[in-house]
JSON list of C-alpha atoms in Angstrom, two decimals:
[
{"chain": "A", "resi": 1, "resn": "GLY", "atom": "CA", "xyz": [7.94, 15.70, 2.87]},
{"chain": "A", "resi": 2, "resn": "GLN", "atom": "CA", "xyz": [5.78, 17.84, 4.61]},
{"chain": "A", "resi": 3, "resn": "GLN", "atom": "CA", "xyz": [7.43, 21.86, 4.50]},
{"chain": "A", "resi": 4, "resn": "LEU", "atom": "CA", "xyz": [6.79, 25.39, 4.97]},
{"chain": "A", "resi": 5, "resn": "ASN", "atom": "CA", "xyz": [6.51, 27.74, 2.68]},
{"chain": "A", "resi": 6, "resn": "GLN", "atom": "CA", "xyz": [9.09, 30.44, 1.78]},
{"chain": "A", "resi": 7, "resn": "SER", "atom": "CA", "xyz": [9.59, 33.77, -0.14]},
{"chain": "A", "resi": 8, "resn": "PRO", "atom": "CA", "xyz": [10.65, 35.82, -1.51]},
{"chain": "A", "resi": 9, "resn": "GLN", "atom": "CA", "xyz": [12.81, 32.23, -2.86]},
{"chain": "A", "resi": 10, "resn": "SER", "atom": "CA", "xyz": [15.87, 34.06, -3.83]},
{"chain": "A", "resi": 11, "resn": "MET", "atom": "CA", "xyz": [17.53, 37.36, -3.77]},
{"chain": "A", "resi": 12, "resn": "PHE", "atom": "CA", "xyz": [19.98, 39.44, -4.66]},
{"chain": "A", "resi": 13, "resn": "ILE", "atom": "CA", "xyz": [20.45, 42.53, -2.39]},
{"chain": "A", "resi": 14, "resn": "GLN", "atom": "CA", "xyz": [22.97, 45.53, -2.35]},
{"chain": "A", "resi": 15, "resn": "GLU", "atom": "CA", "xyz": [25.49, 45.45, 0.50]},
{"chain": "A", "resi": 16, "resn": "GLY", "atom": "CA", "xyz": [23.45, 48.33, 3.51]},
{"chain": "A", "resi": 17, "resn": "GLU", "atom": "CA", "xyz": [20.39, 47.16, 1.94]},
{"chain": "A", "resi": 18, "resn": "ASP", "atom": "CA", "xyz": [17.94, 45.61, 4.61]},
{"chain": "A", "resi": 19, "resn": "VAL", "atom": "CA", "xyz": [15.94, 42.25, 3.51]},
{"chain": "A", "resi": 20, "resn": "SER", "atom": "CA", "xyz": [12.56, 41.25, 4.42]},
{"chain": "A", "resi": 21, "resn": "MET", "atom": "CA", "xyz": [11.50, 37.69, 4.64]},
{"chain": "A", "resi": 22, "resn": "ASN", "atom": "CA", "xyz": [8.88, 35.15, 5.38]},
{"chain": "A", "resi": 23, "resn": "CYS", "atom": "CA", "xyz": [7.68, 32.05, 6.10]},
{"chain": "A", "resi": 24, "resn": "THR", "atom": "CA", "xyz": [4.18, 30.71, 6.95]},
{"chain": "A", "resi": 25, "resn": "SER", "atom": "CA", "xyz": [1.64, 27.55, 7.08]},
{"chain": "A", "resi": 26, "resn": "SER", "atom": "CA", "xyz": [-1.44, 26.43, 6.86]},
{"chain": "A", "resi": 27, "resn": "SER", "atom": "CA", "xyz": [-0.56, 25.40, 10.75]},
{"chain": "A", "resi": 28, "resn": "ILE", "atom": "CA", "xyz": [-0.67, 26.93, 13.65]},
{"chain": "A", "resi": 29, "resn": "PHE", "atom": "CA", "xyz": [2.87, 26.12, 14.95]},
{"chain": "A", "resi": 30, "resn": "ASN", "atom": "CA", "xyz": [4.51, 26.46, 18.90]},
{"chain": "A", "resi": 31, "resn": "THR", "atom": "CA", "xyz": [7.24, 27.52, 17.77]},
{"chain": "A", "resi": 32, "resn": "TRP", "atom": "CA", "xyz": [9.27, 29.53, 15.04]},
{"chain": "A", "resi": 33, "resn": "LEU", "atom": "CA", "xyz": [12.57, 29.17, 14.46]},
{"chain": "A", "resi": 34, "resn": "TRP", "atom": "CA", "xyz": [14.61, 30.68, 12.04]},
{"chain": "A", "resi": 35, "resn": "TYR", "atom": "CA", "xyz": [19.01, 28.80, 10.30]},
{"chain": "A", "resi": 36, "resn": "LYS", "atom": "CA", "xyz": [20.92, 30.21, 8.04]},
{"chain": "A", "resi": 37, "resn": "GLN", "atom": "CA", "xyz": [23.34, 27.88, 6.20]},
{"chain": "A", "resi": 38, "resn": "GLU", "atom": "CA", "xyz": [26.07, 28.38, 4.45]},
{"chain": "A", "resi": 39, "resn": "PRO", "atom": "CA", "xyz": [28.22, 27.07, 1.46]},
{"chain": "A", "resi": 40, "resn": "GLY", "atom": "CA", "xyz": [29.39, 23.11, 2.76]},
{"chain": "A", "resi": 41, "resn": "GLU", "atom": "CA", "xyz": [28.14, 23.40, 6.39]},
{"chain": "A", "resi": 42, "resn": "GLY", "atom": "CA", "xyz": [25.36, 22.67, 8.30]},
{"chain": "A", "resi": 43, "resn": "PRO", "atom": "CA", "xyz": [22.62, 25.81, 9.62]},
{"chain": "A", "resi": 44, "resn": "VAL", "atom": "CA", "xyz": [23.62, 27.47, 11.87]},
{"chain": "A", "resi": 45, "resn": "LEU", "atom": "CA", "xyz": [20.60, 28.76, 13.90]},
{"chain": "A", "resi": 46, "resn": "LEU", "atom": "CA", "xyz": [20.17, 32.69, 14.74]},
{"chain": "A", "resi": 47, "resn": "ILE", "atom": "CA", "xyz": [16.38, 33.47, 15.94]},
{"chain": "A", "resi": 48, "resn": "ALA", "atom": "CA", "xyz": [13.87, 31.36, 18.00]},
{"chain": "A", "resi": 49, "resn": "LEU", "atom": "CA", "xyz": [10.97, 32.42, 18.83]},
{"chain": "A", "resi": 50, "resn": "TYR", "atom": "CA", "xyz": [7.81, 31.05, 21.67]},
{"chain": "A", "resi": 51, "resn": "LYS", "atom": "CA", "xyz": [5.33, 32.68, 21.34]},
{"chain": "A", "resi": 52, "resn": "ALA", "atom": "CA", "xyz": [2.31, 34.34, 19.11]},
{"chain": "A", "resi": 53, "resn": "GLY", "atom": "CA", "xyz": [3.50, 38.44, 18.43]},
{"chain": "A", "resi": 54, "resn": "GLU", "atom": "CA", "xyz": [6.78, 37.90, 20.22]},
{"chain": "A", "resi": 55, "resn": "LEU", "atom": "CA", "xyz": [9.26, 39.89, 18.61]},
{"chain": "A", "resi": 56, "resn": "THR", "atom": "CA", "xyz": [13.42, 39.12, 19.42]},
{"chain": "A", "resi": 57, "resn": "SER", "atom": "CA", "xyz": [17.11, 40.49, 17.78]},
{"chain": "A", "resi": 58, "resn": "ASN", "atom": "CA", "xyz": [20.03, 39.14, 17.42]},
{"chain": "A", "resi": 59, "resn": "GLY", "atom": "CA", "xyz": [22.52, 41.86, 16.44]},
{"chain": "A", "resi": 60, "resn": "ARG", "atom": "CA", "xyz": [21.03, 43.35, 12.91]},
{"chain": "A", "resi": 61, "resn": "LEU", "atom": "CA", "xyz": [18.79, 40.27, 12.66]},
{"chain": "A", "resi": 62, "resn": "THR", "atom": "CA", "xyz": [14.99, 40.69, 13.93]},
{"chain": "A", "resi": 63, "resn": "ALA", "atom": "CA", "xyz": [12.67, 38.29, 13.80]},
{"chain": "A", "resi": 64, "resn": "GLN", "atom": "CA", "xyz": [8.65, 37.79, 14.87]},
{"chain": "A", "resi": 65, "resn": "PHE", "atom": "CA", "xyz": [6.04, 35.55, 15.78]},
{"chain": "A", "resi": 66, "resn": "GLY", "atom": "CA", "xyz": [2.87, 36.42, 13.56]},
{"chain": "A", "resi": 67, "resn": "ILE", "atom": "CA", "xyz": [-0.57, 36.51, 15.78]},
{"chain": "A", "resi": 68, "resn": "THR", "atom": "CA", "xyz": [-1.50, 33.97, 14.30]},
{"chain": "A", "resi": 69, "resn": "ARG", "atom": "CA", "xyz": [0.94, 32.03, 15.20]},
{"chain": "A", "resi": 70, "resn": "LYS", "atom": "CA", "xyz": [0.87, 31.20, 10.98]},
{"chain": "A", "resi": 71, "resn": "ASP", "atom": "CA", "xyz": [3.67, 32.96, 9.86]},
{"chain": "A", "resi": 72, "resn": "SER", "atom": "CA", "xyz": [6.91, 34.25, 10.78]},
{"chain": "A", "resi": 73, "resn": "PHE", "atom": "CA", "xyz": [9.18, 36.90, 9.50]},
{"chain": "A", "resi": 74, "resn": "LEU", "atom": "CA", "xyz": [12.97, 37.78, 9.66]},
{"chain": "A", "resi": 75, "resn": "ASN", "atom": "CA", "xyz": [14.49, 41.00, 8.38]},
{"chain": "A", "resi": 76, "resn": "ILE", "atom": "CA", "xyz": [18.13, 42.42, 8.43]},
{"chain": "A", "resi": 77, "resn": "SER", "atom": "CA", "xyz": [19.42, 45.41, 8.64]},
{"chain": "A", "resi": 78, "resn": "ALA", "atom": "CA", "xyz": [22.18, 47.30, 6.76]},
{"chain": "A", "resi": 79, "resn": "SER", "atom": "CA", "xyz": [23.45, 43.75, 4.66]},
{"chain": "A", "resi": 80, "resn": "ILE", "atom": "CA", "xyz": [26.90, 43.09, 4.62]},
{"chain": "A", "resi": 81, "resn": "PRO", "atom": "CA", "xyz": [28.62, 40.33, 2.50]},
{"chain": "A", "resi": 82, "resn": "SER", "atom": "CA", "xyz": [28.70, 37.75, 4.66]},
{"chain": "A", "resi": 83, "resn": "ASP", "atom": "CA", "xyz": [24.85, 38.00, 4.92]},
{"chain": "A", "resi": 84, "resn": "VAL", "atom": "CA", "xyz": [25.47, 35.55, 1.65]},
{"chain": "A", "resi": 85, "resn": "GLY", "atom": "CA", "xyz": [23.58, 32.45, 2.37]},
{"chain": "A", "resi": 86, "resn": "ILE", "atom": "CA", "xyz": [20.75, 30.16, 2.32]},
{"chain": "A", "resi": 87, "resn": "TYR", "atom": "CA", "xyz": [18.04, 31.65, 5.59]},
{"chain": "A", "resi": 88, "resn": "PHE", "atom": "CA", "xyz": [15.34, 28.72, 6.58]},
{"chain": "A", "resi": 89, "resn": "CYS", "atom": "CA", "xyz": [12.38, 29.03, 8.65]},
{"chain": "A", "resi": 90, "resn": "ALA", "atom": "CA", "xyz": [11.25, 25.82, 10.65]},
{"chain": "A", "resi": 91, "resn": "ASP", "atom": "CA", "xyz": [8.79, 24.34, 12.98]},
{"chain": "A", "resi": 92, "resn": "LEU", "atom": "CA", "xyz": [9.56, 22.34, 15.71]},
{"chain": "A", "resi": 93, "resn": "SER", "atom": "CA", "xyz": [6.76, 19.41, 15.12]},
{"chain": "A", "resi": 94, "resn": "GLY", "atom": "CA", "xyz": [5.62, 18.15, 18.28]},
{"chain": "A", "resi": 95, "resn": "THR", "atom": "CA", "xyz": [8.06, 17.42, 20.26]},
{"chain": "A", "resi": 96, "resn": "TYR", "atom": "CA", "xyz": [11.38, 15.15, 18.57]},
{"chain": "A", "resi": 97, "resn": "LYS", "atom": "CA", "xyz": [11.74, 16.88, 14.96]},
{"chain": "A", "resi": 98, "resn": "TYR", "atom": "CA", "xyz": [11.20, 19.97, 12.83]},
{"chain": "A", "resi": 99, "resn": "ILE", "atom": "CA", "xyz": [9.68, 20.58, 9.47]},
{"chain": "A", "resi": 100, "resn": "PHE", "atom": "CA", "xyz": [12.13, 23.12, 7.43]},
{"chain": "A", "resi": 101, "resn": "GLY", "atom": "CA", "xyz": [10.74, 25.69, 4.76]},
{"chain": "A", "resi": 102, "resn": "THR", "atom": "CA", "xyz": [11.69, 25.65, 1.51]},
{"chain": "A", "resi": 103, "resn": "GLY", "atom": "CA", "xyz": [14.58, 28.46, 1.94]},
{"chain": "A", "resi": 104, "resn": "THR", "atom": "CA", "xyz": [15.73, 31.82, 0.61]},
{"chain": "A", "resi": 105, "resn": "ARG", "atom": "CA", "xyz": [18.85, 32.30, -0.99]},
{"chain": "A", "resi": 106, "resn": "LEU", "atom": "CA", "xyz": [20.68, 35.53, -0.31]},
{"chain": "A", "resi": 107, "resn": "LYS", "atom": "CA", "xyz": [22.97, 37.14, -2.08]},
{"chain": "A", "resi": 108, "resn": "VAL", "atom": "CA", "xyz": [25.16, 40.56, -1.81]},
{"chain": "A", "resi": 109, "resn": "LEU", "atom": "CA", "xyz": [26.74, 42.61, -4.27]},
{"chain": "A", "resi": 110, "resn": "ALA", "atom": "CA", "xyz": [29.75, 44.42, -3.00]},
{"chain": "B", "resi": 1, "resn": "ASP", "atom": "CA", "xyz": [33.52, 22.70, 23.28]},
{"chain": "B", "resi": 2, "resn": "ALA", "atom": "CA", "xyz": [33.89, 20.76, 19.96]},
{"chain": "B", "resi": 3, "resn": "GLY", "atom": "CA", "xyz": [30.52, 21.27, 17.83]},
{"chain": "B", "resi": 4, "resn": "VAL", "atom": "CA", "xyz": [28.48, 18.38, 16.26]},
{"chain": "B", "resi": 5, "resn": "THR", "atom": "CA", "xyz": [31.47, 16.54, 14.71]},
{"chain": "B", "resi": 6, "resn": "GLN", "atom": "CA", "xyz": [30.20, 14.47, 11.38]},
{"chain": "B", "resi": 7, "resn": "SER", "atom": "CA", "xyz": [32.50, 12.40, 9.61]},
{"chain": "B", "resi": 8, "resn": "PRO", "atom": "CA", "xyz": [33.03, 11.81, 6.13]},
{"chain": "B", "resi": 9, "resn": "THR", "atom": "CA", "xyz": [32.59, 14.93, 4.83]},
{"chain": "B", "resi": 10, "resn": "HIS", "atom": "CA", "xyz": [32.46, 13.92, 1.20]},
{"chain": "B", "resi": 11, "resn": "LEU", "atom": "CA", "xyz": [32.02, 10.54, 0.29]},
{"chain": "B", "resi": 12, "resn": "ILE", "atom": "CA", "xyz": [30.82, 8.59, -3.54]},
{"chain": "B", "resi": 13, "resn": "LYS", "atom": "CA", "xyz": [29.30, 5.14, -3.59]},
{"chain": "B", "resi": 14, "resn": "THR", "atom": "CA", "xyz": [27.52, 3.33, -6.21]},
{"chain": "B", "resi": 15, "resn": "ARG", "atom": "CA", "xyz": [24.37, 2.45, -6.41]},
{"chain": "B", "resi": 16, "resn": "GLY", "atom": "CA", "xyz": [23.51, -0.82, -4.57]},
{"chain": "B", "resi": 17, "resn": "GLN", "atom": "CA", "xyz": [26.25, -0.27, -2.21]},
{"chain": "B", "resi": 18, "resn": "GLN", "atom": "CA", "xyz": [25.83, 0.05, 1.44]},
{"chain": "B", "resi": 19, "resn": "VAL", "atom": "CA", "xyz": [27.00, 2.64, 3.55]},
{"chain": "B", "resi": 20, "resn": "THR", "atom": "CA", "xyz": [27.44, 4.19, 7.03]},
{"chain": "B", "resi": 21, "resn": "LEU", "atom": "CA", "xyz": [27.89, 7.93, 8.59]},
{"chain": "B", "resi": 22, "resn": "ARG", "atom": "CA", "xyz": [28.66, 9.16, 12.19]},
{"chain": "B", "resi": 23, "resn": "CYS", "atom": "CA", "xyz": [28.36, 12.11, 14.46]},
{"chain": "B", "resi": 24, "resn": "SER", "atom": "CA", "xyz": [29.60, 12.99, 17.17]},
{"chain": "B", "resi": 25, "resn": "PRO", "atom": "CA", "xyz": [27.30, 14.96, 18.88]},
{"chain": "B", "resi": 26, "resn": "LYS", "atom": "CA", "xyz": [28.10, 17.77, 21.08]},
{"chain": "B", "resi": 27, "resn": "SER", "atom": "CA", "xyz": [29.05, 17.92, 24.35]},
{"chain": "B", "resi": 28, "resn": "GLY", "atom": "CA", "xyz": [26.64, 17.55, 27.10]},
{"chain": "B", "resi": 29, "resn": "HIS", "atom": "CA", "xyz": [23.63, 16.29, 24.61]},
{"chain": "B", "resi": 30, "resn": "ASP", "atom": "CA", "xyz": [22.15, 13.13, 24.54]},
{"chain": "B", "resi": 31, "resn": "THR", "atom": "CA", "xyz": [19.93, 13.15, 21.22]},
{"chain": "B", "resi": 32, "resn": "VAL", "atom": "CA", "xyz": [20.34, 12.71, 17.60]},
{"chain": "B", "resi": 33, "resn": "SER", "atom": "CA", "xyz": [18.49, 13.09, 14.60]},
{"chain": "B", "resi": 34, "resn": "TRP", "atom": "CA", "xyz": [19.65, 12.47, 11.03]},
{"chain": "B", "resi": 35, "resn": "TYR", "atom": "CA", "xyz": [18.86, 14.99, 7.98]},
{"chain": "B", "resi": 36, "resn": "GLN", "atom": "CA", "xyz": [18.18, 14.28, 4.40]},
{"chain": "B", "resi": 37, "resn": "GLN", "atom": "CA", "xyz": [19.39, 17.79, 2.56]},
{"chain": "B", "resi": 38, "resn": "ALA", "atom": "CA", "xyz": [18.67, 17.84, -0.94]},
{"chain": "B", "resi": 39, "resn": "LEU", "atom": "CA", "xyz": [20.18, 19.85, -3.26]},
{"chain": "B", "resi": 40, "resn": "GLY", "atom": "CA", "xyz": [18.45, 22.82, -3.21]},
{"chain": "B", "resi": 41, "resn": "GLN", "atom": "CA", "xyz": [15.63, 22.24, -0.41]},
{"chain": "B", "resi": 42, "resn": "GLY", "atom": "CA", "xyz": [15.36, 21.93, 2.84]},
{"chain": "B", "resi": 43, "resn": "PRO", "atom": "CA", "xyz": [16.51, 19.34, 4.96]},
{"chain": "B", "resi": 44, "resn": "GLN", "atom": "CA", "xyz": [13.84, 16.48, 5.70]},
{"chain": "B", "resi": 45, "resn": "PHE", "atom": "CA", "xyz": [13.98, 14.76, 9.40]},
{"chain": "B", "resi": 46, "resn": "ILE", "atom": "CA", "xyz": [15.31, 10.80, 9.37]},
{"chain": "B", "resi": 47, "resn": "PHE", "atom": "CA", "xyz": [15.21, 9.25, 12.52]},
{"chain": "B", "resi": 48, "resn": "GLN", "atom": "CA", "xyz": [16.21, 10.40, 15.67]},
{"chain": "B", "resi": 49, "resn": "TYR", "atom": "CA", "xyz": [17.67, 8.75, 18.82]},
{"chain": "B", "resi": 50, "resn": "TYR", "atom": "CA", "xyz": [17.16, 8.34, 22.28]},
{"chain": "B", "resi": 51, "resn": "GLU", "atom": "CA", "xyz": [18.68, 6.35, 25.23]},
{"chain": "B", "resi": 52, "resn": "GLU", "atom": "CA", "xyz": [20.09, 4.31, 22.20]},
{"chain": "B", "resi": 53, "resn": "GLU", "atom": "CA", "xyz": [16.08, 3.14, 20.74]},
{"chain": "B", "resi": 54, "resn": "GLU", "atom": "CA", "xyz": [15.34, 5.21, 17.62]},
{"chain": "B", "resi": 55, "resn": "ARG", "atom": "CA", "xyz": [12.51, 7.41, 19.12]},
{"chain": "B", "resi": 56, "resn": "GLN", "atom": "CA", "xyz": [10.72, 8.44, 16.08]},
{"chain": "B", "resi": 57, "resn": "ARG", "atom": "CA", "xyz": [10.86, 8.46, 12.13]},
{"chain": "B", "resi": 58, "resn": "GLY", "atom": "CA", "xyz": [10.04, 10.20, 8.84]},
{"chain": "B", "resi": 59, "resn": "ASN", "atom": "CA", "xyz": [8.87, 8.70, 5.81]},
{"chain": "B", "resi": 60, "resn": "PHE", "atom": "CA", "xyz": [12.19, 7.26, 4.80]},
{"chain": "B", "resi": 61, "resn": "PRO", "atom": "CA", "xyz": [11.65, 3.81, 3.65]},
{"chain": "B", "resi": 62, "resn": "ASP", "atom": "CA", "xyz": [13.67, 0.82, 5.91]},
{"chain": "B", "resi": 63, "resn": "ARG", "atom": "CA", "xyz": [16.53, 0.59, 4.15]},
{"chain": "B", "resi": 64, "resn": "PHE", "atom": "CA", "xyz": [17.84, 3.77, 6.35]},
{"chain": "B", "resi": 65, "resn": "SER", "atom": "CA", "xyz": [18.50, 2.70, 9.62]},
{"chain": "B", "resi": 66, "resn": "GLY", "atom": "CA", "xyz": [20.24, 4.21, 12.41]},
{"chain": "B", "resi": 67, "resn": "HIS", "atom": "CA", "xyz": [22.50, 2.88, 15.56]},
{"chain": "B", "resi": 68, "resn": "GLN", "atom": "CA", "xyz": [23.10, 5.43, 19.15]},
{"chain": "B", "resi": 69, "resn": "PHE", "atom": "CA", "xyz": [26.04, 4.26, 21.43]},
{"chain": "B", "resi": 70, "resn": "PRO", "atom": "CA", "xyz": [26.24, 4.68, 25.38]},
{"chain": "B", "resi": 71, "resn": "ASN", "atom": "CA", "xyz": [28.60, 7.49, 24.63]},
{"chain": "B", "resi": 72, "resn": "TYR", "atom": "CA", "xyz": [25.98, 9.33, 22.77]},
{"chain": "B", "resi": 73, "resn": "SER", "atom": "CA", "xyz": [27.51, 8.91, 19.51]},
{"chain": "B", "resi": 74, "resn": "SER", "atom": "CA", "xyz": [25.16, 7.68, 16.23]},
{"chain": "B", "resi": 75, "resn": "GLU", "atom": "CA", "xyz": [25.31, 6.52, 13.06]},
{"chain": "B", "resi": 76, "resn": "LEU", "atom": "CA", "xyz": [23.33, 6.42, 9.72]},
{"chain": "B", "resi": 77, "resn": "ASN", "atom": "CA", "xyz": [23.08, 3.44, 7.40]},
{"chain": "B", "resi": 78, "resn": "VAL", "atom": "CA", "xyz": [22.13, 3.01, 4.35]},
{"chain": "B", "resi": 79, "resn": "ASN", "atom": "CA", "xyz": [21.60, -0.15, 2.00]},
{"chain": "B", "resi": 80, "resn": "ALA", "atom": "CA", "xyz": [20.70, -1.12, -1.41]},
{"chain": "B", "resi": 81, "resn": "LEU", "atom": "CA", "xyz": [21.84, 2.48, -2.29]},
{"chain": "B", "resi": 82, "resn": "LEU", "atom": "CA", "xyz": [19.71, 4.52, -5.04]},
{"chain": "B", "resi": 83, "resn": "LEU", "atom": "CA", "xyz": [20.72, 7.45, -6.54]},
{"chain": "B", "resi": 84, "resn": "GLY", "atom": "CA", "xyz": [18.42, 9.74, -5.68]},
{"chain": "B", "resi": 85, "resn": "ASP", "atom": "CA", "xyz": [19.67, 8.91, -1.83]},
{"chain": "B", "resi": 86, "resn": "SER", "atom": "CA", "xyz": [22.53, 11.46, -3.63]},
{"chain": "B", "resi": 87, "resn": "ALA", "atom": "CA", "xyz": [22.36, 14.36, -0.90]},
{"chain": "B", "resi": 88, "resn": "LEU", "atom": "CA", "xyz": [23.77, 16.25, 2.21]},
{"chain": "B", "resi": 89, "resn": "TYR", "atom": "CA", "xyz": [22.95, 14.06, 5.25]},
{"chain": "B", "resi": 90, "resn": "LEU", "atom": "CA", "xyz": [23.47, 16.35, 8.43]},
{"chain": "B", "resi": 91, "resn": "CYS", "atom": "CA", "xyz": [23.02, 15.11, 11.99]},
{"chain": "B", "resi": 92, "resn": "ALA", "atom": "CA", "xyz": [21.38, 17.70, 15.12]},
{"chain": "B", "resi": 93, "resn": "SER", "atom": "CA", "xyz": [21.87, 16.63, 18.69]},
{"chain": "B", "resi": 94, "resn": "SER", "atom": "CA", "xyz": [20.08, 18.02, 21.22]},
{"chain": "B", "resi": 95, "resn": "PRO", "atom": "CA", "xyz": [20.13, 17.97, 25.03]},
{"chain": "B", "resi": 96, "resn": "TYR", "atom": "CA", "xyz": [16.85, 15.83, 26.85]},
{"chain": "B", "resi": 97, "resn": "SER", "atom": "CA", "xyz": [15.95, 18.20, 29.26]},
{"chain": "B", "resi": 98, "resn": "GLY", "atom": "CA", "xyz": [16.64, 21.40, 27.09]},
{"chain": "B", "resi": 99, "resn": "ARG", "atom": "CA", "xyz": [14.96, 24.06, 26.37]},
{"chain": "B", "resi": 100, "resn": "LYS", "atom": "CA", "xyz": [12.37, 23.14, 23.36]},
{"chain": "B", "resi": 101, "resn": "ASN", "atom": "CA", "xyz": [14.91, 20.36, 22.66]},
{"chain": "B", "resi": 102, "resn": "ILE", "atom": "CA", "xyz": [16.37, 23.63, 20.29]},
{"chain": "B", "resi": 103, "resn": "GLN", "atom": "CA", "xyz": [18.65, 20.95, 17.71]},
{"chain": "B", "resi": 104, "resn": "TYR", "atom": "CA", "xyz": [22.22, 22.14, 16.56]},
{"chain": "B", "resi": 105, "resn": "PHE", "atom": "CA", "xyz": [23.88, 21.06, 13.45]},
{"chain": "B", "resi": 106, "resn": "GLY", "atom": "CA", "xyz": [26.99, 19.24, 12.23]},
{"chain": "B", "resi": 107, "resn": "ALA", "atom": "CA", "xyz": [28.08, 19.99, 8.66]},
{"chain": "B", "resi": 108, "resn": "GLY", "atom": "CA", "xyz": [26.98, 17.05, 7.14]},
{"chain": "B", "resi": 109, "resn": "THR", "atom": "CA", "xyz": [28.28, 14.32, 5.40]},
{"chain": "B", "resi": 110, "resn": "ARG", "atom": "CA", "xyz": [27.26, 15.07, 1.09]},
{"chain": "B", "resi": 111, "resn": "LEU", "atom": "CA", "xyz": [27.29, 11.65, -0.35]},
{"chain": "B", "resi": 112, "resn": "SER", "atom": "CA", "xyz": [27.45, 11.34, -3.77]},
{"chain": "B", "resi": 113, "resn": "VAL", "atom": "CA", "xyz": [26.04, 7.62, -5.38]},
{"chain": "B", "resi": 114, "resn": "LEU", "atom": "CA", "xyz": [27.02, 6.93, -8.93]}
]
């Protein structure tokens, strides 16, 4: 099925470091959503972006909707062990369904 | 306020069997979507139910069917199970009139087909 491309695929970082990941698409999107999924759980919404250029923060997380509307990035500042998980970008394709990215797996070393 | 709840949490079936998964949406939500998440992949949209009808469907065969009840809860049925149906099945709910139809996910049902 159709998916968005995320990079990097996985990251191992030291606690306290900043993290940056991005998501790209060949199509123009109207919405960018960032979700986090921990083992044994469903995805949890972190940040929602609705217009090109929008920059939104949620605590230590910051995400931006790219000007071209074909990309988005998510930054995590001063990472902590509980940031471990898989981060997915998603677009609300049309009205009804989400298209998910391939995911970035984050591991934080204490 | 209970979130999206799914049952069972884990399930083991053999090839050719049929399975039913259940989902109760978050309070105040009337729309339910189902996703399949294979190991190491992002979730893939199966279908969405609103007003007890299937509103849109992803690229899944007719072996996958669903139902929505008057209380907005939903079931996902899979017939003639294949090994490749082994996955985490996620239910998501959203309010029809909510902003941009943001979907909230349950913890999923892990289905293993042997």
